[in-house]
CSV table of C-alpha atoms in Angstrom, one decimal:
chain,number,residue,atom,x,y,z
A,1,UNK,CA,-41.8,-39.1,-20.7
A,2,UNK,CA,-40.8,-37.1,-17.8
A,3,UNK,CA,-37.2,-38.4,-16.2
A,4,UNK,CA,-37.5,-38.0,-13.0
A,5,UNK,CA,-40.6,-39.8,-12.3
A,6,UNK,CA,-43.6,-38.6,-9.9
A,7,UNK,CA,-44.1,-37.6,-6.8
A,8,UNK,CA,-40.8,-35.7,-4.9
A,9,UNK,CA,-38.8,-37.0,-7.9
A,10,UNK,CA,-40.8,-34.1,-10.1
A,11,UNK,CA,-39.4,-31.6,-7.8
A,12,UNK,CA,-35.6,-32.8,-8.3
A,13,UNK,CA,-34.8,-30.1,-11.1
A,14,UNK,CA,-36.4,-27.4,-8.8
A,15,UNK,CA,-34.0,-29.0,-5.7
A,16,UNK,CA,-30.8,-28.7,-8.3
A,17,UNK,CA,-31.3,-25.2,-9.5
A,18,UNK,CA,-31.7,-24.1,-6.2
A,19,UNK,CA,-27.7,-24.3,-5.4
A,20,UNK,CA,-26.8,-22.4,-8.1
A,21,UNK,CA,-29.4,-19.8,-7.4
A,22,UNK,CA,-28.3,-19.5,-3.3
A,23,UNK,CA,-24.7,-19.1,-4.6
A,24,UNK,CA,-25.7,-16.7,-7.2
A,25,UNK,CA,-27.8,-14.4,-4.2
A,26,UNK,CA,-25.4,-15.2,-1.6
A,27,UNK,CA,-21.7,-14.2,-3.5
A,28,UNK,CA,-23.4,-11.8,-6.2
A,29,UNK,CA,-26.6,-10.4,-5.9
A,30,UNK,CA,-26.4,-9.9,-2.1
A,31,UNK,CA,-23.2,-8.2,-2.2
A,32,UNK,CA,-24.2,-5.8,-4.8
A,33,UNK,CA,-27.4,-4.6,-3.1
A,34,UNK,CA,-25.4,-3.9,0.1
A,35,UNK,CA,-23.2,-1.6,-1.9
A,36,UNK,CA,-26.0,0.0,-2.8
A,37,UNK,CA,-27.5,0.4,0.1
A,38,UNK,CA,-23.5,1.2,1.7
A,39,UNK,CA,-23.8,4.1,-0.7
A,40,UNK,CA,-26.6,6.0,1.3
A,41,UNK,CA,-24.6,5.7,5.0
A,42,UNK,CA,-21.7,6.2,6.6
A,43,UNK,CA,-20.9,2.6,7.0
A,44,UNK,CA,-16.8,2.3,7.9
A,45,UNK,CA,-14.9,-1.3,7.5
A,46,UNK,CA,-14.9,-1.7,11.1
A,47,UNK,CA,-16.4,-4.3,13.0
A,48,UNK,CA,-19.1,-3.3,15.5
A,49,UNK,CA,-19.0,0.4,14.0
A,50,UNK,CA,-22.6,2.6,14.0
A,51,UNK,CA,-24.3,2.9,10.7
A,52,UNK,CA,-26.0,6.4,10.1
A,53,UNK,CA,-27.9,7.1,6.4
A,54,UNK,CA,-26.8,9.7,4.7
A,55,UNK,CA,-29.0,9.8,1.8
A,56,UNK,CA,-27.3,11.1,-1.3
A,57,UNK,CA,-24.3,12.8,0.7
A,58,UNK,CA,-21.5,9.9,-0.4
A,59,UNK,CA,-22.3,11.4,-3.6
A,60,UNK,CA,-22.4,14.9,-3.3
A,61,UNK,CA,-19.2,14.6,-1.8
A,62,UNK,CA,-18.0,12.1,-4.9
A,63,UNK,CA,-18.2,15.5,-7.5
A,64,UNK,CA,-18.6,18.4,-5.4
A,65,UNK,CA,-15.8,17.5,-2.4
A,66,UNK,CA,-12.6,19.4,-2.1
A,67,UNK,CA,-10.9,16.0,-4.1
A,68,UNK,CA,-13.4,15.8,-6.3
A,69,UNK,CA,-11.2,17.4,-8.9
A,70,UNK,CA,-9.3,13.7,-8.9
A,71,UNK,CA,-12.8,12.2,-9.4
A,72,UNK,CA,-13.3,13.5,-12.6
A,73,UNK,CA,-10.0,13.4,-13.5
A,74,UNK,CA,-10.8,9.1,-12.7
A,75,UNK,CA,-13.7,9.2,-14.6
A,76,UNK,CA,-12.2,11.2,-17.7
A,77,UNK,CA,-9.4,8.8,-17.4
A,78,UNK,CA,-12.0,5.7,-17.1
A,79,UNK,CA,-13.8,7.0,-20.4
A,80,UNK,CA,-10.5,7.3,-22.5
A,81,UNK,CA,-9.5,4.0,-21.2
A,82,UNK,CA,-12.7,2.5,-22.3
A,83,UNK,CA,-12.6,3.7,-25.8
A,84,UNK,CA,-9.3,3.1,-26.4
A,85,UNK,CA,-8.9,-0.6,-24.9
A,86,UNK,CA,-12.9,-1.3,-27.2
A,87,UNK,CA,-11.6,0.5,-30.5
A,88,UNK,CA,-8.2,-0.7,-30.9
A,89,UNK,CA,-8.5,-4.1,-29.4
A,90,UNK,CA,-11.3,-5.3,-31.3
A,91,UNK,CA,-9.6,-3.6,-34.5
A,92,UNK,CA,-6.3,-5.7,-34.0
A,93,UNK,CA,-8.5,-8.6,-33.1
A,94,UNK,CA,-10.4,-8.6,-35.8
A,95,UNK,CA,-7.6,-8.2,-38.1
A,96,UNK,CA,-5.8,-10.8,-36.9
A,97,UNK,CA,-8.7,-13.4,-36.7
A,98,UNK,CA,-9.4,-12.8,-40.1
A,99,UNK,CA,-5.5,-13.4,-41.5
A,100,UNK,CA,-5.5,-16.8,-39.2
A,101,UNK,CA,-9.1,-17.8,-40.5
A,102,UNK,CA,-7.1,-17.9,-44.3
A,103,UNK,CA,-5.4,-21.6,-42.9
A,104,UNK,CA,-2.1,-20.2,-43.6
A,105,UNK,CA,0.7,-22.8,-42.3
A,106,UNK,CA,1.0,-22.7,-38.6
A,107,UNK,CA,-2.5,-21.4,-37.7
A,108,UNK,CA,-2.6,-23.1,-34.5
A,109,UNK,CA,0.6,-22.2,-33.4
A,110,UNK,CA,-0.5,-18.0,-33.9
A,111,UNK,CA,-3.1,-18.5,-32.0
A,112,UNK,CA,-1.5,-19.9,-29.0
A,113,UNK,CA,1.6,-17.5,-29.3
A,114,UNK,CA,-1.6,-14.4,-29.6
A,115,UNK,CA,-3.4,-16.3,-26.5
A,116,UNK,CA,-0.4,-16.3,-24.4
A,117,UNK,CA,-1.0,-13.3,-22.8
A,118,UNK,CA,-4.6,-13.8,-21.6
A,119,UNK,CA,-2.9,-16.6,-19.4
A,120,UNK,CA,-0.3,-15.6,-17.8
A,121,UNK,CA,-1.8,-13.6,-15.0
A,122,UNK,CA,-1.8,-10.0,-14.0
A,123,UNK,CA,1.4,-10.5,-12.2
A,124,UNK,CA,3.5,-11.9,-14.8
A,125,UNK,CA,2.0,-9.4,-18.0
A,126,UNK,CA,3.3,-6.3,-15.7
A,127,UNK,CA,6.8,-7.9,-14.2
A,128,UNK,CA,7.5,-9.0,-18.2
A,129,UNK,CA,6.5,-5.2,-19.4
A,130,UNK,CA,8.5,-3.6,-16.7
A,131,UNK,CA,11.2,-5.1,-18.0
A,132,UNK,CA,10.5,-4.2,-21.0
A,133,UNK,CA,9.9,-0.9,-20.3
A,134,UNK,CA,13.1,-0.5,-17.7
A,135,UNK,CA,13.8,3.2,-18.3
A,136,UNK,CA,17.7,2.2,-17.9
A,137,UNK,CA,18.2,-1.1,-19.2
A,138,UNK,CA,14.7,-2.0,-21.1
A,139,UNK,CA,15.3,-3.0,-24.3
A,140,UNK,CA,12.5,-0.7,-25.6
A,141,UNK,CA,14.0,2.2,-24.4
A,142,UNK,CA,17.5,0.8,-26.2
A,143,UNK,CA,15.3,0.4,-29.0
A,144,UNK,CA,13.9,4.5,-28.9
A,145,UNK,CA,17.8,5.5,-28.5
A,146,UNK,CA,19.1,3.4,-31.1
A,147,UNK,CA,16.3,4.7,-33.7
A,148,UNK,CA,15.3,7.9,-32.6
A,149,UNK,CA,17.5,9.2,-30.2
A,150,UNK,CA,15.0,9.2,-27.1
A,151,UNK,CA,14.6,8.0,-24.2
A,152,UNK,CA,11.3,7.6,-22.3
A,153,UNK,CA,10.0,6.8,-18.5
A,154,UNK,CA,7.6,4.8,-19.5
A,155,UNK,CA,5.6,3.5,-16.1
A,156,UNK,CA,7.2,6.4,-14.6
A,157,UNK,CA,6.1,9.5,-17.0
A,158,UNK,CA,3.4,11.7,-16.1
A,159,UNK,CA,3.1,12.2,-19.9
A,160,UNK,CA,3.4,8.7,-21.5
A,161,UNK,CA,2.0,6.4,-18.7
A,162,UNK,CA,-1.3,5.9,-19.2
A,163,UNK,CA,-1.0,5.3,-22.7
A,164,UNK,CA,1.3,2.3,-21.8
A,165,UNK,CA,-0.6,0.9,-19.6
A,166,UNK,CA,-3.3,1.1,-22.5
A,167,UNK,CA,-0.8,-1.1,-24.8
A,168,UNK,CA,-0.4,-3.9,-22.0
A,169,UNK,CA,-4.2,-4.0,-21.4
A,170,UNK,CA,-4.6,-4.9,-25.4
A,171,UNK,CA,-1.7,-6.8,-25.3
A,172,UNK,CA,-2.9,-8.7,-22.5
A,173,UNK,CA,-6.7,-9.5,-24.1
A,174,UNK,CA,-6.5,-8.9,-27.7
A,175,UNK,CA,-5.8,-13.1,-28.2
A,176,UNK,CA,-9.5,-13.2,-26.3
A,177,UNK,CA,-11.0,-11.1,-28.3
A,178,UNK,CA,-9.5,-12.7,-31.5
A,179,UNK,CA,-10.8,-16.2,-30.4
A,180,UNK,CA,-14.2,-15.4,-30.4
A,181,UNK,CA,-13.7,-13.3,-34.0
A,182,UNK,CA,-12.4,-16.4,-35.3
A,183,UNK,CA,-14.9,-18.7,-34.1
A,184,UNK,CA,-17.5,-16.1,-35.7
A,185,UNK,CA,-16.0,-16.5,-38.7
A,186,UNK,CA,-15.5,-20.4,-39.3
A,187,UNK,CA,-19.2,-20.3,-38.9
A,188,UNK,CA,-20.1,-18.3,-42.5
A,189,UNK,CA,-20.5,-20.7,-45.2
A,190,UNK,CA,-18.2,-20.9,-48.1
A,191,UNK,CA,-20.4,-21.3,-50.3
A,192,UNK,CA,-21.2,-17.2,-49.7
A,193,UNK,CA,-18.0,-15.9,-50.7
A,194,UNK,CA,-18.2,-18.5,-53.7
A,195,UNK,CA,-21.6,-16.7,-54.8
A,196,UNK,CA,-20.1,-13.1,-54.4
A,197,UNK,CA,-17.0,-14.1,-56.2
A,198,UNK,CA,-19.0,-14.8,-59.3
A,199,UNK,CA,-21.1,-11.8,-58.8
A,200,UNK,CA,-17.6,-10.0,-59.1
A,201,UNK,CA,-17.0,-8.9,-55.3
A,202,UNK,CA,-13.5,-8.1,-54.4
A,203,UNK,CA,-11.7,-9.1,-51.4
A,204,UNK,CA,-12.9,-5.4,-49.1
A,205,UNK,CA,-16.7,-6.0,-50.5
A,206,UNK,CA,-16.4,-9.8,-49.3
A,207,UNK,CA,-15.7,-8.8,-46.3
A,208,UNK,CA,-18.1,-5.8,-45.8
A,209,UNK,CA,-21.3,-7.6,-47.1
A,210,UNK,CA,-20.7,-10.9,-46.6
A,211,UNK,CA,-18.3,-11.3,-43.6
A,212,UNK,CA,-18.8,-8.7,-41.1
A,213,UNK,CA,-22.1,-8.9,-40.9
A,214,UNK,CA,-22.4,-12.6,-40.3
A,215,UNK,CA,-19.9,-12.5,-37.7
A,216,UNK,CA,-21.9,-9.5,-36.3
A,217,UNK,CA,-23.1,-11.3,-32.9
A,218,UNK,CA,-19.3,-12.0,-32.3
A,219,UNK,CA,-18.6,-8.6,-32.6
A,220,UNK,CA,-21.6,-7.5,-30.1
A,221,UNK,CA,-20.1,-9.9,-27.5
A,222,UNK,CA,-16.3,-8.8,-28.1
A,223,UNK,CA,-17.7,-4.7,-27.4
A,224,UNK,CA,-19.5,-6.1,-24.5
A,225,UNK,CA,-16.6,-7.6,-22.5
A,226,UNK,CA,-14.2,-5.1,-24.0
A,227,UNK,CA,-16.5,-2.4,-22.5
A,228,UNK,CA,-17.0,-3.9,-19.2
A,229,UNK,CA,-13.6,-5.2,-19.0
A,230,UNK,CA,-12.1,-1.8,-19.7
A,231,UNK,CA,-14.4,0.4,-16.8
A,232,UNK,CA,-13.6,-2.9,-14.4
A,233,UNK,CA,-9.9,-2.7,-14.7
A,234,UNK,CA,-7.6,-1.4,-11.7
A,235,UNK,CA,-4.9,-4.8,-11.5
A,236,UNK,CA,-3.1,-4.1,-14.0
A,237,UNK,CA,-2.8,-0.1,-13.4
A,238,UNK,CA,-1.8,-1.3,-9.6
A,239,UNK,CA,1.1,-3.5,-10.6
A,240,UNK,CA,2.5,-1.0,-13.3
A,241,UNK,CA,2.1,2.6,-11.5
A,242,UNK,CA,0.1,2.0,-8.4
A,243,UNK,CA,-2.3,5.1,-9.6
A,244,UNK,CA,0.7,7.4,-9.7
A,245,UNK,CA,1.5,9.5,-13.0
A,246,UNK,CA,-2.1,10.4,-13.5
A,247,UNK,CA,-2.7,6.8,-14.0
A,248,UNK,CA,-6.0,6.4,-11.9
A,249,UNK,CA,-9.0,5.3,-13.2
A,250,UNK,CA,-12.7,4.7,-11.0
A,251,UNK,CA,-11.9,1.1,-10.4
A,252,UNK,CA,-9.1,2.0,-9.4
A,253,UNK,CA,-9.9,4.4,-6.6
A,254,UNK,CA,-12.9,1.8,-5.5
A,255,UNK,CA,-9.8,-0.1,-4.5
A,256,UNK,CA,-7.8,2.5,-2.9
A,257,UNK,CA,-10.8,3.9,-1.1
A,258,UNK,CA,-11.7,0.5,0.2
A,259,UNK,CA,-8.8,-0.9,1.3
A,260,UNK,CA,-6.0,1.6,1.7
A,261,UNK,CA,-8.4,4.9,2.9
A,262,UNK,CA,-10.0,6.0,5.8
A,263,UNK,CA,-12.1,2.5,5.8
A,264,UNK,CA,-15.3,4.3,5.4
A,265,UNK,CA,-17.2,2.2,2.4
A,266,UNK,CA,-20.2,4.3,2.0
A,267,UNK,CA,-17.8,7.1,-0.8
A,268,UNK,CA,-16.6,3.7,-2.5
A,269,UNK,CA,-19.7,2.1,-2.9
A,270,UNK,CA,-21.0,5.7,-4.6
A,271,UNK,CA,-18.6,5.3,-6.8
A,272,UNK,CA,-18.8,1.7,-7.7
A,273,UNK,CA,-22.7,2.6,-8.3
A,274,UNK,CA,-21.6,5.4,-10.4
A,275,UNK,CA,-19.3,2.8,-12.5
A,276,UNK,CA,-21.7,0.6,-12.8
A,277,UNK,CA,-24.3,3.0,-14.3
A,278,UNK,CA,-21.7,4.3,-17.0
A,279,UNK,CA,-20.8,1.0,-17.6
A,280,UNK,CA,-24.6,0.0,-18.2
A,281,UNK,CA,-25.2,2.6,-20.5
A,282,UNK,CA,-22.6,2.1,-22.5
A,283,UNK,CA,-23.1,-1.3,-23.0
A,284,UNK,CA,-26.9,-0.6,-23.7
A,285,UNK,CA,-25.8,1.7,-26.3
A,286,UNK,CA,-23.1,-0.4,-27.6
A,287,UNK,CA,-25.7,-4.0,-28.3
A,288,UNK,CA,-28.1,-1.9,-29.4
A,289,UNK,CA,-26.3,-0.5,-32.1
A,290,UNK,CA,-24.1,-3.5,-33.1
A,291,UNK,CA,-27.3,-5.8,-33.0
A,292,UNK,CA,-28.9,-3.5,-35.9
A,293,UNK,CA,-26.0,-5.3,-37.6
A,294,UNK,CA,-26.5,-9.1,-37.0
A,295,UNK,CA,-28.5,-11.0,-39.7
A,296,UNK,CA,-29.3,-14.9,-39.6
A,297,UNK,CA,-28.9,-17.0,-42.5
């Protein structure tokens, strides 16, 4: 019963798995032990340049430099980001998922208009929200003047930035997230709510006993690239602010250190081990906890 027959035939599987596996060392796995092992020298981005270890001095200098002030400032800004984007995407996500999932009229034209976003590219999401956000002629800030009598910066306040920048990332990913929510829930049976009907639930105790915790494993997936997503994100903060207005987060300065620094890579592969330790812990934390929640029916 075997289909590929004896002989060298058996070993045809073996033969096919193997390109995907040399890709997968050669483009991932390699490249993220070298940063790890960038991280203990003074290796610079310059052909032919000497390589010295260092041990752990990329990352002494990482929190205890003169600029490590603006390190922790990254990180503090990397944490709030994470929160933020995992919390209220997932919220608005959900929420939305679960008013599409009543086949209202139109359903499939929602979620194309809420899935938009996710393809139009880094590019177009920040030249469409500086528009938007034009502190002279944006129609938001017409909007803010016209009801409130303010005016904002927007992409160019020290205050406010971030938090903008916070908007277009949900904006941006929300319809992904809401995708996956609502193909969670077209998988719980009817005949559930029909039960809990008769038992005398109400719509919120629907929901909270039968429906979020059979769409549980969508949920653990949604915090898992929400998380990751979040700590990984530096395109969208370079096409709105560049990193200015107190705007930086670690990916961010992986980027600037790499390409626009002094070229030496062994501080920016520190940090991009530091990022991907918080960004492991977090996401340990994160599926262990929402997987206490799954159940199988």
């Amino acid at each position: 019963m075997y289909p590929f027959g004896k002989g060298i035939s058996r070993y045809v599987p073996y033969f096919l798995l193997m390109i995907p596996l040399v890709l997968y060392v050669v483009f991932y796995f390699g490249p993220s032990m070298l940063t790890v092992i960038y991280s203990f020298t003074d290796v610079k981005n310059i052909p032919g340049s000497p390589v010295h270890f260092v041990g752990l001095d990329n990352y002494h200098d990482l929190f205890f430099s003169g600029n490590s002030g603006e390190r922790w400032i990254s990180i503090i800004n990397t944490l709030i980001f994470m929160f933020v984007v995992t919390i209220v995407q997932n919220g608005v996500a959900l929420f939305v998922a679960v008013l599409i999932n009543q086949r209202l009229r139109g359903d499939y034209f929602y979620r194309a208009v809420f899935f938009l976003p996710v393809v139009l590219g880094v590019a177009v999401v920040a030249l469409i929200w500086g528009m938007m956000f034009d502190p002279m002629s944006g129609p938001v800030n017409m909007l803010y003047n016209w009801l409130f009598g303010y005016k904002d910066m927007f992409f160019a306040s020290f205050t406010h930035a971030f938090g903008y920048i916070i908007f277009v990332q949900i904006w941006m990913y929300m319809g992904y997230s809401m995708l996956i929510f609502l193909a969670g829930l077209q998988t719980v049976p009817k005949d559930l709510y029909e039960a809990g009907y008769i038992d005398g639930t109400n719509k919120w105790q629907s929901f909270r006993h039968i429906t979020f915790p059979l769409i549980a494993p969508s949920f653990t997936v949604n915090m898992l690239l929400s998380i990751i997503g979040a700590m990984s994100t530096f395109d969208i903060i370079l096409a709105t602010t560049d990193g200015r207005f107190n705007t930086r987060t670690m990916a961010y300065d992986v980027y600037k250190e790499t390409f626009r620094g002094s070229l030496e890579m062994g501080l920016p592969s520190a940090l991009s081990v530091v990022q991907f330790l918080i960004i492991l812990v977090f996401v340990v934390v994160a599926v262990k906890q929402t997987r206490k929640r799954e159940v199988e029916y």
